[in-house]
XYZ file of C-alpha atoms in Angstrom:
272
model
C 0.000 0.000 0.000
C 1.416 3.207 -0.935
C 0.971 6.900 0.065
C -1.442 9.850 -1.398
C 0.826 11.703 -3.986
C 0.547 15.575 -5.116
C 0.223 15.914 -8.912
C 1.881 18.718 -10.293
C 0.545 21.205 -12.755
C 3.467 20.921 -15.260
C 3.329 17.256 -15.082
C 5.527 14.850 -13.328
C 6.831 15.280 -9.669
C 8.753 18.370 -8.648
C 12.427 18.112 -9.753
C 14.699 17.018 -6.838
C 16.807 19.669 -4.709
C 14.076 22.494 -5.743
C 14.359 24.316 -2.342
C 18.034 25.316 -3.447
C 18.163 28.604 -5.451
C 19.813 29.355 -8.693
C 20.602 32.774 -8.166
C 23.042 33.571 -5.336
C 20.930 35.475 -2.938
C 22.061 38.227 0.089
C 21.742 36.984 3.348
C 17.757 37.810 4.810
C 16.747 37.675 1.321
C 14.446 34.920 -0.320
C 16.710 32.018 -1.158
C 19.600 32.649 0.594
C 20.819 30.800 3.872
C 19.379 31.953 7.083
C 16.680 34.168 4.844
C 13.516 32.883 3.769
C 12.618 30.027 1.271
C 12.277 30.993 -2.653
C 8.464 31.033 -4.363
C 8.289 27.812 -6.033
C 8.176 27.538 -9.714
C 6.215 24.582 -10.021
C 3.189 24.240 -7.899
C 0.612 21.312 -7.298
C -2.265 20.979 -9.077
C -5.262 22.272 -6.695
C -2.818 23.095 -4.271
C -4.338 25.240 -0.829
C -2.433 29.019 -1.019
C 0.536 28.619 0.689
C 1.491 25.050 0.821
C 3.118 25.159 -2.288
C 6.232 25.646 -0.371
C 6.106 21.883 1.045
C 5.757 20.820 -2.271
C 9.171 21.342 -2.645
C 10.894 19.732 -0.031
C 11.173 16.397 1.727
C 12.632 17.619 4.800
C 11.349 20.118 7.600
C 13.310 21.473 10.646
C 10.568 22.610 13.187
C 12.780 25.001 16.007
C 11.167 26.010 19.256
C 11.892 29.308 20.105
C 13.405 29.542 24.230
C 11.757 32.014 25.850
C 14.027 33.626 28.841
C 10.429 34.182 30.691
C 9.774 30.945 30.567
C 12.904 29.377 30.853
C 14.168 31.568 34.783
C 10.584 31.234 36.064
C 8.682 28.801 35.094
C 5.849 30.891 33.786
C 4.386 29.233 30.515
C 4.487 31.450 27.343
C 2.736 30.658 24.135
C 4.731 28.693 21.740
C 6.627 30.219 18.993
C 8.807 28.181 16.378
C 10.113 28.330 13.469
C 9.550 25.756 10.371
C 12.852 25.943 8.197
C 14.106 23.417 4.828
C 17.242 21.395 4.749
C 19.320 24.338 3.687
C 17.890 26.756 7.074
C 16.216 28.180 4.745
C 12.616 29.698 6.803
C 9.453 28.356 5.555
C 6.682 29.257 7.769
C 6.811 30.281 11.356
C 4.129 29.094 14.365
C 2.691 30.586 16.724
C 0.258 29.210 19.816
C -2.318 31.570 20.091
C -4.021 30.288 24.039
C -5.035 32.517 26.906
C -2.467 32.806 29.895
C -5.196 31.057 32.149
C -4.931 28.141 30.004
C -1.234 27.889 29.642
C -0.235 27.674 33.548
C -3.654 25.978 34.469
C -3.660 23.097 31.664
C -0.022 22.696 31.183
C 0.828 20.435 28.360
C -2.775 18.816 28.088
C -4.300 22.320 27.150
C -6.421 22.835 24.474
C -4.555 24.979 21.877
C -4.818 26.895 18.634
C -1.677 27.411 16.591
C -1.324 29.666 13.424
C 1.232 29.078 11.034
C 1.961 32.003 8.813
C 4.005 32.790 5.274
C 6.786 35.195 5.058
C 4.130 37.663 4.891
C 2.882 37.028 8.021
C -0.450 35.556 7.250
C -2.218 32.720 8.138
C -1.350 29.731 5.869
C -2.388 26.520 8.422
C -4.530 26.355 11.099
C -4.205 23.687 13.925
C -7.018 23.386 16.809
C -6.713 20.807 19.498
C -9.444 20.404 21.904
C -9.136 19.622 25.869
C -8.956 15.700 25.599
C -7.486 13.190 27.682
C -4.597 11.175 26.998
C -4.613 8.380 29.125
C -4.791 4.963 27.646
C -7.528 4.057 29.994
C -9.523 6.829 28.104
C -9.589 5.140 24.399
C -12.678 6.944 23.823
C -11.691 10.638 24.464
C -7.751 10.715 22.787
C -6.097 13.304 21.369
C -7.128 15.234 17.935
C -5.680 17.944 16.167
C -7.585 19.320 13.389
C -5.430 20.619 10.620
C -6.904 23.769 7.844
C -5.347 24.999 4.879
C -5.923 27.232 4.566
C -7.996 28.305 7.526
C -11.361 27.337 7.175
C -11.128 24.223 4.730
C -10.117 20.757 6.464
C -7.310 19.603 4.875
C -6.546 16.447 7.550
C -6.509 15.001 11.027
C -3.969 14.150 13.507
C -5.526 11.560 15.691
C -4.250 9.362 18.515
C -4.366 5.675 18.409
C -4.872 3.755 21.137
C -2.025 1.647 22.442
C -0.938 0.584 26.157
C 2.526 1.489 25.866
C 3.968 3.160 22.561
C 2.375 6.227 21.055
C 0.235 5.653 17.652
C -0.881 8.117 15.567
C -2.989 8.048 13.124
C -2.917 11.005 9.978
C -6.109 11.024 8.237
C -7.666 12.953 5.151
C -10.032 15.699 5.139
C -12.810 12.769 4.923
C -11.521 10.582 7.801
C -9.638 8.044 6.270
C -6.548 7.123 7.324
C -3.382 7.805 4.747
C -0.369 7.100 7.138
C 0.517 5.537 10.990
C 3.021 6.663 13.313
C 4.482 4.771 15.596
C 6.727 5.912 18.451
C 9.126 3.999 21.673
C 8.141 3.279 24.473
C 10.492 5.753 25.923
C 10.937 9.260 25.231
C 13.617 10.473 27.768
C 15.918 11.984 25.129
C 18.819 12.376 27.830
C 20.778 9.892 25.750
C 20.235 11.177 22.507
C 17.279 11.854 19.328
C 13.779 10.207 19.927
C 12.385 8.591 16.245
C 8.718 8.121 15.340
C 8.495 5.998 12.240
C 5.813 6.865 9.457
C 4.438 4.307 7.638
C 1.824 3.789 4.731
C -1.938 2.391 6.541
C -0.486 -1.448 6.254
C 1.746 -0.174 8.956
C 4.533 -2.021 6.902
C 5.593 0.401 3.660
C 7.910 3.181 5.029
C 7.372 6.305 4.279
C 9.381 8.639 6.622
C 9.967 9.784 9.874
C 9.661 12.565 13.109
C 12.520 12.715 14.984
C 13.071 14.812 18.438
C 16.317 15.737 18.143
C 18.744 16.210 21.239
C 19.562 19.618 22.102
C 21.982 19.908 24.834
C 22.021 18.983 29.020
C 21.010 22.771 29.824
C 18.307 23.173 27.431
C 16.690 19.903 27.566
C 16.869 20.480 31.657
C 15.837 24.063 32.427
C 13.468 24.503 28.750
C 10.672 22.962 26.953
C 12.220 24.246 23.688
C 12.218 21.568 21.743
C 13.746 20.678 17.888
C 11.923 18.111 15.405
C 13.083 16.951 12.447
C 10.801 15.626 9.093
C 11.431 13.582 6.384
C 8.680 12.309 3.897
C 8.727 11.879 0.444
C 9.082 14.549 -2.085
C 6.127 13.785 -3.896
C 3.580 13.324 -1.254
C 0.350 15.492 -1.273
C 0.919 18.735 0.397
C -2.191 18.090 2.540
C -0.965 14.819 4.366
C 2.619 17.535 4.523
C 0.506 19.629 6.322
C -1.264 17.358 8.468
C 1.816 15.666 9.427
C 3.171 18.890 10.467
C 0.374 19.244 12.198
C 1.686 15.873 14.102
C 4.874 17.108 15.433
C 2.834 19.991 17.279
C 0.479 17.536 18.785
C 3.672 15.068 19.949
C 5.458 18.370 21.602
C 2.550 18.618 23.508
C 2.047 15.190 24.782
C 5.488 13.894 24.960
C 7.865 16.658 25.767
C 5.977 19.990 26.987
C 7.384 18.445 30.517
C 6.299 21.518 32.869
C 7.838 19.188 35.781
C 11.352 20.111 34.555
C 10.733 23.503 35.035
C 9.123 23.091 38.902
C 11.533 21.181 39.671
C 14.352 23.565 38.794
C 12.185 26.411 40.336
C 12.425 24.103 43.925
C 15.809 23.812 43.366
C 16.278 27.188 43.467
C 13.902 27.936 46.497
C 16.727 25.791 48.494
């Protein structure tokens, strides 16, 4: 069983290494390193506004930014991060948009809304996840994350699977059905190093990629919830399931490693 593909306008998938420019670009500038990604040439056929970016790449870099606020006191600020291509090259950048109550009350099982906007700062993907349980002794009431592109139309779901001991994840379409399974270890202390959930095709036996938590140093991983994810997937799947998959990596922050204890813990320490 294979994976939903994006057919593109031209004809034929998009050529490989399309994210890299031409034209050398100045630094800040579309194209160049550090600066923001290039408009695509070639985009999908009925391709949502603004995903024709991910139609072009096989890799994402999702970067949490450290807030000082949150990382001294313990007081939870909104997310921000930044969504970047295999040359650093900025794609979109994310922002949690959830009331202060909600934050410090809720912790990392609060219900959330997170925008992810275009170089131009608007809104290109919407994610909404609702106050759910996560326990597995709740395997009616698990965790969802709805996924628009662009805000307003459904593009695809994020839904947890339920499973005693390793995390499963199911992506689905815009119509419920499932296009691809994720399946993650039963341990995600990432002391010792990156943390990989696999991506497969719905037989749960064709590979089609992965999301990895990537190690980011003693001090940050101790005293921060700022957290880096890597993507891969192919090049030519749909930009929706790109999307909703993105959408994924959000939803696993949450539930896996938006560890609030970290941060009491360092606050007691301190007390003494």
């Amino acid at each position: 069983m294979s994976y939903p593909k994006s057919e593109m306008a031209g004809g034929g998938p998009p050529p490989p290494g399309a994210p890299v420019q031409a034209q050398p670009a100045a630094a800040g500038m579309p194209g160049a390193p550090g600066g923001w990604m290039a408009a695509p040439t070639q985009v999908p056929a009925n391709c949502p506004k603004g995903l024709e970016y991910l139609a072009q790449v096989d890799q994402l870099l999702i970067k949490q930014k450290v807030e000082a606020l949150e990382a001294f006191t313990g007081f939870e600020t909104n997310n921000k991060y930044e969504i970047l291509n295999s040359l650093g090259q900025r794609i979109y950048h994310a922002v949690e948009d959830t009331c202060c109550c909600t934050r410090n009350c809720c912790g990392s099982s609060r219900p959330f809304d997170m925008k992810i906007l275009n170089n131009q700062n608007q809104e290109v993907i919407h994610l909404s996840r609702p106050l759910r349980c996560s326990s597995c002794w709740c395997p009616c009431c698990l965790q969802k994350v709805t996924v628009e592109a662009p805000p307003g139309k459904v593009a695809g779901y994020v839904c947890q699977s339920w499973s005693l001991c390793k995390p499963r994840m199911r992506i689905e379409n815009a119509e419920e059905e499932t296009v691809l399974r994720i399946k993650g270890p039963c341990c995600q202390l990432n002391i010792c190093g990156d943390i990989e959930f696999d991506v497969y095709a719905p037989d749960e036996e064709t590979y089609v990629g992965r999301v990895t938590k990537q190690w980011s140093g003693l001090g940050k991983e101790l005293f921060t919830d700022a957290d880096n994810f890597g993507i891969s997937f192919p090049l030519d799947l749909d930009v929706n399931v790109k999307a909703t998959l993105l959408g994924a990596v959000f939803l696993l922050d949450f539930m896996f490693f938006e560890n609030n204890t970290k941060k009491d813990d360092k606050m007691k320490h301190d007390h003494h």
